[in-house]
Amino acid sequence: YEIDEGPKTGVAKINFVGNREFTSAELRGVIVTKQSRWWKFFSSNSNYDPDRLEYDRELLRQEYARHGYADFQVVSAVAELTPDRKNFFITFTVDEGPKYTVGEVRVKTSLAKLDERVLENFVPIKPGQTFDGDKVEKAVESITFATGATGYAFVDVNPRLDRNVETKTVDITFQVNEGPRVYVERVNIKGNTRTLDKVIRREVRIAEGDAFNRVLVDRSRSRIRALGYFGEVNIEEKPGSAPDRTELDVSVEERSTGSFSVGVGVSSTENFIVDFSIEERNLMGRGQFLRFRTQVSSRTRQVDIRFTQPYFLDRNLAAGFSIFNQRTDYKESGFVRDRIGFGLNAGFQISEYGRGNLQYLFTRDNVQIDTPANVPVPLGDDLGLYFLPGVTPTLVGEQPTYELYQSSFCNVIANQLTPTCESQGKFITSLVGYTISFDKRDDPIDTTRGWRASFGQSVAGLGGDVNYWRTELSGAYYHPLIGKFVGALKMRAGYIDGYGGDTVRLSDRFFEGASTFRGFEVAGVGPRYIQRGAGLNSNGEIVSQSIGGKIYAIGSAEVLLPLPLPKEYGIRTSAFADFGTVGLVDEQTKALNEDLNFWVDPEGDGIFIKPVQDDLSLRLSAGVTVSWDSPFGPVRFDFANVFIKEDYDRVESFRFSAGTSF
């Protein structure tokens, strides 16, 4: 036989008859089949396919059901060949029926332990709303999960629609009955070409032989997704060896867990800051975390190694350690810190959704002040009145009544009480702390609803030279809005204070900005110190040093914006508003404002201002964040505008970061 297939036939035109609610153009956007156009040569949806027409029928029904047309039906879908026999004309004849609103909504059940009124709270449908078929399906899922959480693993939820054509209302009754008992016969793990089976199985909350429970199945999927090792996670049911037996197929799609990343930031006062790190979050498929990081930039040189075993000795106990050596130039605060140390941590489960973590940290710091100071010395005065013993300042200028000498900032006697000089020197920190966290988000990656919260405290003073206690907490709440929009409220707060006569050193205070408070530079929001002799920088801002705060409270309101792009593209956009405050210096630092000798005249106009600028006032910024999981790694853009700030704050309007994965 000789078979000549001939060219594929396209779709010349798609027509709709009987549609009043939607235009034909709108309905063509709903269905999968598309009209042939020359620029669609990559698409197969413009080729005629009779099986696809059946799927289009269902899509049209769902679209009309979402807008109140419960009686909608496709009367016919006819495909006619064009005279030249190269394409088809497709005509959908539809009967929209009346548009319904919701009448009464009830939940009925014969199961003794279930409260019908409580179950009605899980129904996202209210009387008077336009009927929505999608909400009916979501209500069935919500009631099923709610009954499962109360101990009923076997239930059937059947929605009954009672239409009243005269009033154009539909009463909805969800009938909850006991379903057939089904047990899990086997759990199959598929698609894990690299990750060991046991790494996945230990996250599955339902075991072979257990009663089937849809809540536990959904929780298992969320826990496996939370590992971050897989792009897609699906759990499907299939018949077992008997009618009351079922098998669960856990299918995963391995993703890159190793990464080589580079981050780049742009601000009004910094050049590009480049950060390199190499990490593997699933070492040899065992679920172990290993990171080697080195950072070289205009402000940081750092090397650190971190390792975590999530199931130490095959128990639900995480154990890990870190070793680090870093040198950080806090240009905004006028000092350089060399730090070397190590940390130990242990994590444990305290509930299905909660974890605890214990930490010990040992560090040795060497803080050096790298800020120069110009000191006018009246002619004939002894330099020993202005500089520390043994210091030889450099003569940089001469005037009729005084000479101008330059030396390191902390070599000046008058600067000894400043917050910068108080923090210089070598000291050892020995710290122990704990953190408790809870996570009830529906999905740890693409979150649409739920919440997470954490609370932690730490105490420094188990030996060493530093004594302080610190408390921090954070939380986030997610909730779906209209359509596919998702709202998120996030909050972080912290407080630190010394004890035993110690004040909080600069390097231990809270510095916020950049990614932690968008619209502000690194350490750009919060208390600042203006030294004597300071002037204005090239941007007209008073030259000052960030000295950090003992308290911060920062919130963020975000709306995750749906994009008309396939999910596989990995592009996410959100509009945000960040708000909060950073401040509160210790009494010794605040006392500098009471000594007029420390007041400064930065603009040289005879107007003196306080050297310590600290105000717990509200700051507010807003903007847009765009992130892209590109083939080369994550890319992020932050565009922000600051609406409320203090004069001494430092702002930036754009921040960019990028990385790559392997």
Tab-separated table of C-alpha atoms in Angstrom, residues 57-500:
chain	number	residue	atom	x	y	z
A	57	ARG	CA	-16.697	21.712	24.820
A	58	GLU	CA	-15.672	21.105	28.434
A	59	LEU	CA	-13.639	24.330	28.573
A	60	LEU	CA	-16.638	26.331	27.376
A	61	ARG	CA	-18.875	24.674	29.977
A	62	GLN	CA	-16.408	25.506	32.752
A	63	GLU	CA	-16.072	29.118	31.602
A	64	TYR	CA	-19.837	29.689	31.552
A	65	ALA	CA	-20.265	27.861	34.881
A	66	ARG	CA	-17.778	30.271	36.436
A	67	HIS	CA	-20.072	33.152	35.473
A	68	GLY	CA	-23.401	31.774	36.686
A	69	TYR	CA	-24.643	29.769	33.701
A	70	ALA	CA	-25.316	26.419	35.359
A	71	ASP	CA	-27.550	25.189	32.483
A	72	PHE	CA	-25.096	26.025	29.713
A	73	GLN	CA	-24.573	23.420	27.031
A	74	VAL	CA	-22.872	23.132	23.676
A	75	VAL	CA	-25.651	22.087	21.323
A	76	SER	CA	-23.257	21.169	18.531
A	77	ALA	CA	-19.689	21.575	17.332
A	78	VAL	CA	-19.570	21.220	13.555
A	79	ALA	CA	-16.429	21.180	11.402
A	80	GLU	CA	-16.884	21.872	7.667
A	81	LEU	CA	-14.147	21.493	5.084
A	82	THR	CA	-13.415	24.579	3.003
A	83	PRO	CA	-13.955	24.371	-0.780
A	84	ASP	CA	-10.203	24.092	-1.409
A	85	ARG	CA	-10.080	21.218	1.132
A	86	LYS	CA	-7.116	22.790	2.932
A	87	ASN	CA	-8.828	24.063	6.090
A	88	PHE	CA	-11.910	23.705	8.265
A	89	PHE	CA	-14.628	26.069	9.381
A	90	ILE	CA	-15.661	25.230	12.961
A	91	THR	CA	-19.006	26.382	14.355
A	92	PHE	CA	-20.014	26.018	18.007
A	93	THR	CA	-23.745	26.379	18.651
A	94	VAL	CA	-24.370	27.117	22.326
A	95	ASP	CA	-27.370	27.466	24.621
A	96	GLU	CA	-26.371	29.729	27.488
A	97	GLY	CA	-29.518	29.381	29.573
A	98	PRO	CA	-30.328	31.765	32.441
A	99	LYS	CA	-27.713	33.330	34.687
A	100	TYR	CA	-28.111	32.107	38.268
A	101	THR	CA	-27.278	33.614	41.613
A	102	VAL	CA	-26.759	31.543	44.736
A	103	GLY	CA	-29.765	30.952	46.987
A	104	GLU	CA	-29.331	28.867	50.127
A	105	VAL	CA	-26.074	27.081	50.899
A	106	ARG	CA	-26.220	24.114	53.262
A	107	VAL	CA	-24.081	21.199	54.396
A	108	LYS	CA	-25.891	18.001	55.404
A	109	THR	CA	-24.304	14.937	56.957
A	110	SER	CA	-25.328	11.726	58.671
A	111	LEU	CA	-21.989	11.371	60.445
A	112	ALA	CA	-22.408	11.920	64.184
A	113	LYS	CA	-19.122	13.664	64.990
A	114	LEU	CA	-19.409	16.277	62.261
A	115	ASP	CA	-20.978	19.677	62.951
A	116	GLU	CA	-22.795	20.923	59.855
A	117	ARG	CA	-22.402	24.577	60.884
A	118	VAL	CA	-18.646	24.159	61.280
A	119	LEU	CA	-18.370	22.533	57.854
A	120	GLU	CA	-20.301	25.433	56.304
A	121	ASN	CA	-17.369	27.691	57.245
A	122	PHE	CA	-15.251	25.798	54.696
A	123	VAL	CA	-17.629	26.652	51.842
A	124	PRO	CA	-16.356	29.733	49.913
A	125	ILE	CA	-19.858	30.472	48.573
A	126	LYS	CA	-22.302	33.007	49.999
A	127	PRO	CA	-26.004	33.591	49.190
A	128	GLY	CA	-26.498	36.347	46.641
A	129	GLN	CA	-23.229	35.707	44.814
A	130	THR	CA	-23.156	34.782	41.148
A	131	PHE	CA	-23.066	31.000	40.821
A	132	ASP	CA	-19.511	29.745	40.197
A	133	GLY	CA	-18.838	26.118	39.294
A	134	ASP	CA	-15.172	26.420	40.294
A	135	LYS	CA	-16.145	27.448	43.814
A	136	VAL	CA	-18.393	24.401	44.087
A	137	GLU	CA	-15.455	22.136	43.255
A	138	LYS	CA	-13.205	23.990	45.724
A	139	ALA	CA	-15.885	23.623	48.399
A	140	VAL	CA	-15.941	19.853	47.847
A	141	GLU	CA	-12.152	19.739	48.304
A	142	SER	CA	-12.255	21.947	51.417
A	143	ILE	CA	-14.986	19.877	53.078
A	144	THR	CA	-13.126	16.660	52.237
A	145	PHE	CA	-9.941	17.960	53.866
A	146	ALA	CA	-11.856	19.315	56.870
A	147	THR	CA	-13.576	15.986	57.533
A	148	GLY	CA	-10.267	14.176	57.087
A	149	ALA	CA	-8.656	16.422	59.696
A	150	THR	CA	-11.365	15.429	62.217
A	151	GLY	CA	-10.608	11.732	61.769
A	152	TYR	CA	-12.958	10.708	58.947
A	153	ALA	CA	-10.659	9.243	56.326
A	154	PHE	CA	-13.486	7.840	54.197
A	155	VAL	CA	-16.108	10.367	53.101
A	156	ASP	CA	-17.989	11.217	49.934
A	157	VAL	CA	-19.009	14.850	49.381
A	158	ASN	CA	-21.725	15.250	46.758
A	159	PRO	CA	-23.006	18.728	45.779
A	160	ARG	CA	-26.705	18.897	44.836
A	161	LEU	CA	-27.916	21.856	42.777
A	162	ASP	CA	-31.613	22.799	43.045
A	163	ARG	CA	-32.422	25.341	40.345
A	164	ASN	CA	-35.343	27.762	40.459
A	165	VAL	CA	-35.836	29.022	36.912
A	166	GLU	CA	-38.399	31.642	37.953
A	167	THR	CA	-36.189	33.377	40.528
A	168	LYS	CA	-33.000	32.427	38.650
A	169	THR	CA	-31.430	31.149	41.864
A	170	VAL	CA	-29.758	27.845	42.662
A	171	ASP	CA	-29.717	26.264	46.116
A	172	ILE	CA	-26.574	24.258	46.850
A	173	THR	CA	-26.540	21.360	49.303
A	174	PHE	CA	-23.323	19.494	50.067
A	175	GLN	CA	-24.201	15.993	51.251
A	176	VAL	CA	-21.423	14.422	53.337
A	177	ASN	CA	-21.698	10.640	53.701
A	178	GLU	CA	-19.382	7.912	54.845
A	179	GLY	CA	-17.493	6.457	51.908
A	180	PRO	CA	-16.048	3.006	51.354
A	181	ARG	CA	-13.046	2.143	53.523
A	182	VAL	CA	-9.787	2.076	51.603
A	183	TYR	CA	-6.300	1.234	52.868
A	184	VAL	CA	-2.897	2.039	51.421
A	185	GLU	CA	-1.388	-1.162	50.068
A	186	ARG	CA	1.844	0.262	48.716
A	187	VAL	CA	3.696	3.560	48.292
A	188	ASN	CA	5.746	3.707	45.091
A	189	ILE	CA	8.482	6.287	44.557
A	190	LYS	CA	9.114	7.222	40.925
A	191	GLY	CA	11.328	9.656	39.053
A	192	ASN	CA	14.067	9.958	41.688
A	193	THR	CA	17.064	9.322	39.478
A	194	ARG	CA	19.435	10.809	42.051
A	195	THR	CA	17.722	11.166	45.415
A	196	LEU	CA	17.589	8.065	47.612
A	197	ASP	CA	14.165	6.524	48.262
A	198	LYS	CA	14.443	6.957	52.021
A	199	VAL	CA	14.932	10.716	51.676
A	200	ILE	CA	11.477	10.928	50.069
A	201	ARG	CA	9.751	8.232	52.155
A	202	ARG	CA	10.597	9.896	55.444
A	203	GLU	CA	8.557	12.922	54.338
A	204	VAL	CA	5.483	10.814	53.442
A	205	ARG	CA	2.991	11.118	56.323
A	206	ILE	CA	0.998	8.003	55.399
A	207	ALA	CA	2.485	4.498	55.596
A	208	GLU	CA	1.663	1.228	53.893
A	209	GLY	CA	-1.234	-0.393	55.754
A	210	ASP	CA	-2.671	2.919	56.993
A	211	ALA	CA	-6.182	4.049	56.213
A	212	PHE	CA	-6.225	6.312	53.176
A	213	ASN	CA	-6.430	9.959	54.232
A	214	ARG	CA	-6.455	12.729	51.660
A	215	VAL	CA	-5.253	15.299	54.205
A	216	LEU	CA	-2.118	13.254	54.907
A	217	VAL	CA	-1.552	12.720	51.189
A	218	ASP	CA	-1.681	16.463	50.579
A	219	ARG	CA	0.587	17.100	53.564
A	220	SER	CA	3.075	14.556	52.195
A	221	ARG	CA	3.209	16.372	48.883
A	222	SER	CA	3.857	19.701	50.650
A	223	ARG	CA	6.672	18.225	52.749
A	224	ILE	CA	8.365	16.685	49.707
A	225	ARG	CA	8.052	19.992	47.844
A	226	ALA	CA	9.556	21.788	50.841
A	227	LEU	CA	12.767	19.796	50.441
A	228	GLY	CA	13.534	21.905	47.382
A	229	TYR	CA	15.012	18.948	45.497
A	230	PHE	CA	12.188	18.515	42.981
A	231	GLY	CA	10.496	20.694	40.390
A	232	GLU	CA	7.224	18.753	40.291
A	233	VAL	CA	5.720	16.454	42.924
A	234	ASN	CA	2.542	14.488	42.218
A	235	ILE	CA	0.848	11.783	44.276
A	236	GLU	CA	-1.635	9.677	42.324
A	237	GLU	CA	-3.934	6.901	43.464
A	238	LYS	CA	-4.319	3.681	41.534
A	239	PRO	CA	-6.298	0.495	42.270
A	240	GLY	CA	-4.660	-2.078	44.510
A	241	SER	CA	-5.032	-5.863	44.613
A	242	ALA	CA	-8.524	-5.616	46.135
A	243	PRO	CA	-11.424	-3.136	46.021
A	244	ASP	CA	-10.507	-1.807	49.480
A	245	ARG	CA	-6.838	-1.384	48.610
A	246	THR	CA	-5.077	1.468	46.827
A	247	GLU	CA	-1.529	2.229	45.791
A	248	LEU	CA	0.046	5.663	45.914
A	249	ASP	CA	2.482	6.633	43.174
A	250	VAL	CA	4.737	9.443	44.371
A	251	SER	CA	6.208	10.916	41.183
A	252	VAL	CA	8.990	13.472	41.446
A	253	GLU	CA	10.985	15.410	38.896
A	254	GLU	CA	14.573	16.005	39.964
A	255	ARG	CA	15.794	19.584	39.761
A	256	SER	CA	19.194	21.211	40.168
A	257	THR	CA	20.122	21.253	43.844
A	258	GLY	CA	23.651	22.508	43.383
A	259	SER	CA	24.187	26.150	42.636
A	260	PHE	CA	26.906	28.552	41.737
A	261	SER	CA	25.530	32.005	42.356
A	262	VAL	CA	26.574	35.572	41.832
A	263	GLY	CA	24.729	38.538	43.305
A	264	VAL	CA	25.113	42.095	42.052
A	265	GLY	CA	23.789	45.228	43.740
A	266	VAL	CA	23.626	48.826	42.534
A	267	SER	CA	23.162	51.870	44.779
A	268	SER	CA	23.861	55.584	44.764
A	269	THR	CA	27.030	55.253	46.856
A	270	GLU	CA	28.370	51.723	46.127
A	271	ASN	CA	29.849	50.152	43.055
A	272	PHE	CA	28.778	46.675	42.020
A	273	ILE	CA	28.975	44.172	44.870
A	274	VAL	CA	29.675	40.609	43.670
A	275	ASP	CA	29.049	37.544	45.787
A	276	PHE	CA	30.052	33.987	44.798
A	277	SER	CA	28.874	30.802	46.484
A	278	ILE	CA	28.804	27.100	45.685
A	279	GLU	CA	26.342	24.899	47.506
A	280	GLU	CA	24.738	21.476	47.250
A	281	ARG	CA	21.417	21.008	49.033
A	282	ASN	CA	21.131	17.288	48.266
A	283	LEU	CA	24.651	15.933	48.640
A	284	MET	CA	24.976	12.541	46.889
A	285	GLY	CA	21.188	12.229	46.978
A	286	ARG	CA	21.204	11.832	50.767
A	287	GLY	CA	19.492	15.126	51.554
A	288	GLN	CA	22.587	16.600	53.173
A	289	PHE	CA	23.407	20.296	52.815
A	290	LEU	CA	26.936	21.497	52.058
A	291	ARG	CA	27.961	25.036	51.185
A	292	PHE	CA	31.279	26.629	50.442
A	293	ARG	CA	31.036	30.367	50.065
A	294	THR	CA	33.578	33.005	49.261
A	295	GLN	CA	32.674	36.645	48.836
A	296	VAL	CA	34.936	39.307	47.431
A	297	SER	CA	33.610	42.809	47.078
A	298	SER	CA	34.313	46.389	47.932
A	299	ARG	CA	33.098	45.706	51.483
A	300	THR	CA	33.516	41.984	52.212
A	301	ARG	CA	36.046	39.189	51.957
A	302	GLN	CA	34.627	35.998	53.337
A	303	VAL	CA	35.083	32.235	53.370
A	304	ASP	CA	32.681	29.903	55.146
A	305	ILE	CA	31.804	26.217	55.106
A	306	ARG	CA	28.448	24.922	56.325
A	307	PHE	CA	27.192	21.332	56.589
A	308	THR	CA	23.832	19.948	57.792
A	309	GLN	CA	22.644	16.344	58.151
A	310	PRO	CA	18.806	16.578	58.278
A	311	TYR	CA	18.297	13.087	59.757
A	312	PHE	CA	21.218	12.530	62.116
A	313	LEU	CA	21.633	8.807	62.973
A	314	ASP	CA	18.456	8.176	60.924
A	315	ARG	CA	16.402	10.035	63.510
A	316	ASN	CA	14.231	13.091	62.975
A	317	LEU	CA	17.052	15.236	64.318
A	318	ALA	CA	19.060	17.662	62.191
A	319	ALA	CA	22.672	18.329	63.139
A	320	GLY	CA	25.227	20.593	61.536
A	321	PHE	CA	28.212	22.865	61.885
A	322	SER	CA	29.718	25.936	60.261
A	323	ILE	CA	33.236	27.371	60.101
A	324	PHE	CA	33.874	30.894	58.874
A	325	ASN	CA	36.495	33.576	58.408
A	326	GLN	CA	35.379	36.979	57.205
A	327	ARG	CA	36.561	40.534	56.893
A	328	THR	CA	33.837	43.139	56.489
A	329	ASP	CA	34.332	46.824	55.796
A	330	TYR	CA	31.317	48.584	57.286
A	331	LYS	CA	31.864	51.723	55.242
A	332	GLU	CA	28.534	53.135	56.293
A	333	SER	CA	29.628	52.787	59.956
A	334	GLY	CA	33.336	53.599	59.685
A	335	PHE	CA	34.901	50.362	60.913
A	336	VAL	CA	36.375	47.083	59.652
A	337	ARG	CA	35.638	43.790	61.408
A	338	ASP	CA	37.730	40.626	61.135
A	339	ARG	CA	35.779	37.628	62.436
A	340	ILE	CA	36.705	33.973	62.768
A	341	GLY	CA	34.596	31.333	64.461
A	342	PHE	CA	32.420	28.262	64.323
A	343	GLY	CA	28.842	27.271	65.068
A	344	LEU	CA	26.951	24.126	66.058
A	345	ASN	CA	23.236	23.587	65.552
A	346	ALA	CA	20.598	20.916	66.148
A	347	GLY	CA	17.029	20.885	64.835
A	348	PHE	CA	14.108	18.730	65.924
A	349	GLN	CA	10.394	18.265	65.206
A	350	ILE	CA	8.000	19.530	67.894
A	351	SER	CA	4.777	18.921	65.939
A	352	GLU	CA	3.634	18.122	62.425
A	353	TYR	CA	3.998	21.796	61.476
A	354	GLY	CA	6.530	22.972	64.054
A	355	ARG	CA	10.292	22.699	64.510
A	356	GLY	CA	12.762	23.707	67.170
A	357	ASN	CA	16.420	24.600	66.735
A	358	LEU	CA	19.306	24.923	69.210
A	359	GLN	CA	22.476	26.843	68.372
A	360	TYR	CA	25.900	27.506	69.833
A	361	LEU	CA	28.184	30.145	68.299
A	362	PHE	CA	31.784	31.052	69.121
A	363	THR	CA	33.460	34.033	67.424
A	364	ARG	CA	36.636	36.057	67.810
A	365	ASP	CA	36.275	39.619	66.510
A	366	ASN	CA	38.853	42.289	65.813
A	367	VAL	CA	37.216	45.651	65.101
A	368	GLN	CA	39.410	48.395	63.670
A	369	ILE	CA	38.338	51.961	62.948
A	370	ASP	CA	39.394	53.114	59.476
A	371	THR	CA	37.814	56.569	59.492
A	372	PRO	CA	40.211	59.574	59.414
A	373	ALA	CA	39.566	62.681	61.490
A	374	ASN	CA	40.732	66.269	60.917
A	375	VAL	CA	41.382	68.201	64.140
A	376	PRO	CA	42.094	71.976	64.246
A	377	VAL	CA	44.731	72.703	66.927
A	378	PRO	CA	45.197	76.369	67.981
A	379	LEU	CA	48.723	77.631	67.509
A	380	GLY	CA	50.858	76.937	70.566
A	381	ASP	CA	48.595	74.238	72.054
A	382	ASP	CA	50.049	70.878	73.096
A	383	LEU	CA	49.035	68.045	70.739
A	384	GLY	CA	48.668	65.829	73.818
A	385	LEU	CA	45.495	67.744	74.662
A	386	TYR	CA	43.844	66.483	71.478
A	387	PHE	CA	45.405	63.097	70.655
A	388	LEU	CA	46.023	59.918	72.638
A	389	PRO	CA	49.529	59.355	74.092
A	390	GLY	CA	51.985	57.964	71.544
A	391	VAL	CA	49.991	59.220	68.548
A	392	THR	CA	51.802	61.348	65.964
A	393	PRO	CA	49.217	63.107	63.770
A	394	THR	CA	49.913	64.367	60.253
A	395	LEU	CA	49.913	68.093	59.562
A	396	VAL	CA	47.612	68.650	56.578
A	397	GLY	CA	46.972	72.406	56.675
A	398	GLU	CA	47.905	75.699	58.282
A	399	GLN	CA	45.754	78.738	59.049
A	400	PRO	CA	46.574	82.054	60.754
A	401	THR	CA	45.140	80.899	64.110
A	402	TYR	CA	45.362	77.088	63.996
A	403	GLU	CA	46.965	74.087	62.363
A	404	LEU	CA	44.933	71.207	60.908
A	405	TYR	CA	46.091	67.718	61.890
A	406	GLN	CA	44.820	64.383	60.599
A	407	SER	CA	44.850	60.999	62.354
A	408	SER	CA	42.695	57.929	62.821
A	409	PHE	CA	39.254	58.812	64.171
A	410	CYS	CA	39.746	57.001	67.478
A	411	ASN	CA	43.178	58.525	68.098
A	412	VAL	CA	41.341	61.746	68.943
A	413	ILE	CA	40.627	62.088	72.667
A	414	ALA	CA	37.273	63.788	72.089
A	415	ASN	CA	36.055	60.818	70.033
A	416	GLN	CA	36.607	58.182	72.720
A	417	LEU	CA	32.978	58.339	73.836
A	418	THR	CA	31.525	57.968	70.353
A	419	PRO	CA	29.718	54.694	69.500
A	420	THR	CA	32.289	53.887	66.830
A	421	CYS	CA	35.316	54.051	69.131
A	422	GLU	CA	33.543	52.198	71.936
A	423	SER	CA	33.267	49.155	69.679
A	424	GLN	CA	36.887	48.877	68.559
A	425	GLY	CA	39.265	46.218	69.835
A	426	LYS	CA	39.438	42.438	70.124
A	427	PHE	CA	36.745	40.455	71.890
A	428	ILE	CA	35.310	36.935	72.060
A	429	THR	CA	31.612	36.076	71.871
A	430	SER	CA	30.206	32.803	73.210
A	431	LEU	CA	26.499	32.540	72.439
A	432	VAL	CA	23.705	29.997	72.904
A	433	GLY	CA	20.205	30.328	71.487
A	434	TYR	CA	17.020	28.655	70.342
A	435	THR	CA	14.366	29.142	67.662
A	436	ILE	CA	10.815	27.792	67.415
A	437	SER	CA	9.064	27.932	64.040
A	438	PHE	CA	5.724	26.858	62.590
A	439	ASP	CA	4.820	26.567	58.915
A	440	LYS	CA	1.242	25.957	57.743
A	441	ARG	CA	1.538	27.227	54.172
A	442	ASP	CA	-0.205	25.227	51.472
A	443	ASP	CA	2.963	25.187	49.378
A	444	PRO	CA	6.426	26.313	50.510
A	445	ILE	CA	7.393	27.527	47.016
A	446	ASP	CA	4.230	28.765	45.259
A	447	THR	CA	2.310	29.813	48.363
A	448	THR	CA	-1.320	30.869	47.932
A	449	ARG	CA	-2.680	30.523	51.477
A	450	GLY	CA	-1.555	29.767	55.019
A	451	TRP	CA	0.947	31.212	57.462
A	452	ARG	CA	4.389	30.766	58.977
A	453	ALA	CA	5.917	32.153	62.161
A	454	SER	CA	9.163	31.922	64.114
A	455	PHE	CA	10.428	33.125	67.485
A	456	GLY	CA	14.021	33.017	68.667
A	457	GLN	CA	16.172	34.154	71.563
A	458	SER	CA	19.908	34.061	72.208
A	459	VAL	CA	22.208	34.991	75.074
A	460	ALA	CA	25.886	35.915	74.780
A	461	GLY	CA	27.950	35.611	77.932
A	462	LEU	CA	28.848	31.944	78.425
A	463	GLY	CA	32.452	32.988	78.743
A	464	GLY	CA	33.985	35.510	76.382
A	465	ASP	CA	33.955	39.299	76.612
A	466	VAL	CA	30.449	40.135	75.358
A	467	ASN	CA	27.198	40.124	77.346
A	468	TYR	CA	23.856	40.672	75.645
A	469	TRP	CA	20.488	39.034	75.030
A	470	ARG	CA	18.569	39.201	71.776
A	471	THR	CA	14.992	38.383	70.776
A	472	GLU	CA	13.675	38.171	67.212
A	473	LEU	CA	10.398	37.081	65.663
A	474	SER	CA	8.965	36.921	62.172
A	475	GLY	CA	5.755	35.865	60.481
A	476	ALA	CA	3.862	35.851	57.203
A	477	TYR	CA	0.230	35.353	56.228
A	478	TYR	CA	-0.969	34.484	52.709
A	479	HIS	CA	-4.516	34.609	51.374
A	480	PRO	CA	-5.999	34.387	47.861
A	481	LEU	CA	-7.609	37.569	46.582
A	482	ILE	CA	-9.655	38.138	43.437
A	483	GLY	CA	-8.903	35.679	40.644
A	484	LYS	CA	-5.335	34.419	40.828
A	485	PHE	CA	-4.058	37.369	42.858
A	486	VAL	CA	-2.529	36.406	46.205
A	487	GLY	CA	-2.056	38.786	49.114
A	488	ALA	CA	0.753	38.475	51.641
A	489	LEU	CA	1.465	40.268	54.913
A	490	LYS	CA	4.960	39.804	56.374
A	491	MET	CA	6.513	41.042	59.596
A	492	ARG	CA	9.923	40.956	61.321
A	493	ALA	CA	10.939	42.475	64.633
A	494	GLY	CA	13.828	42.264	67.060
A	495	TYR	CA	15.341	43.720	70.208
A	496	ILE	CA	18.853	43.475	71.684
A	497	ASP	CA	20.254	44.830	74.944
A	498	GLY	CA	23.357	44.381	77.056
A	499	TYR	CA	23.527	43.175	80.643
A	500	GLY	CA	26.131	43.042	83.379
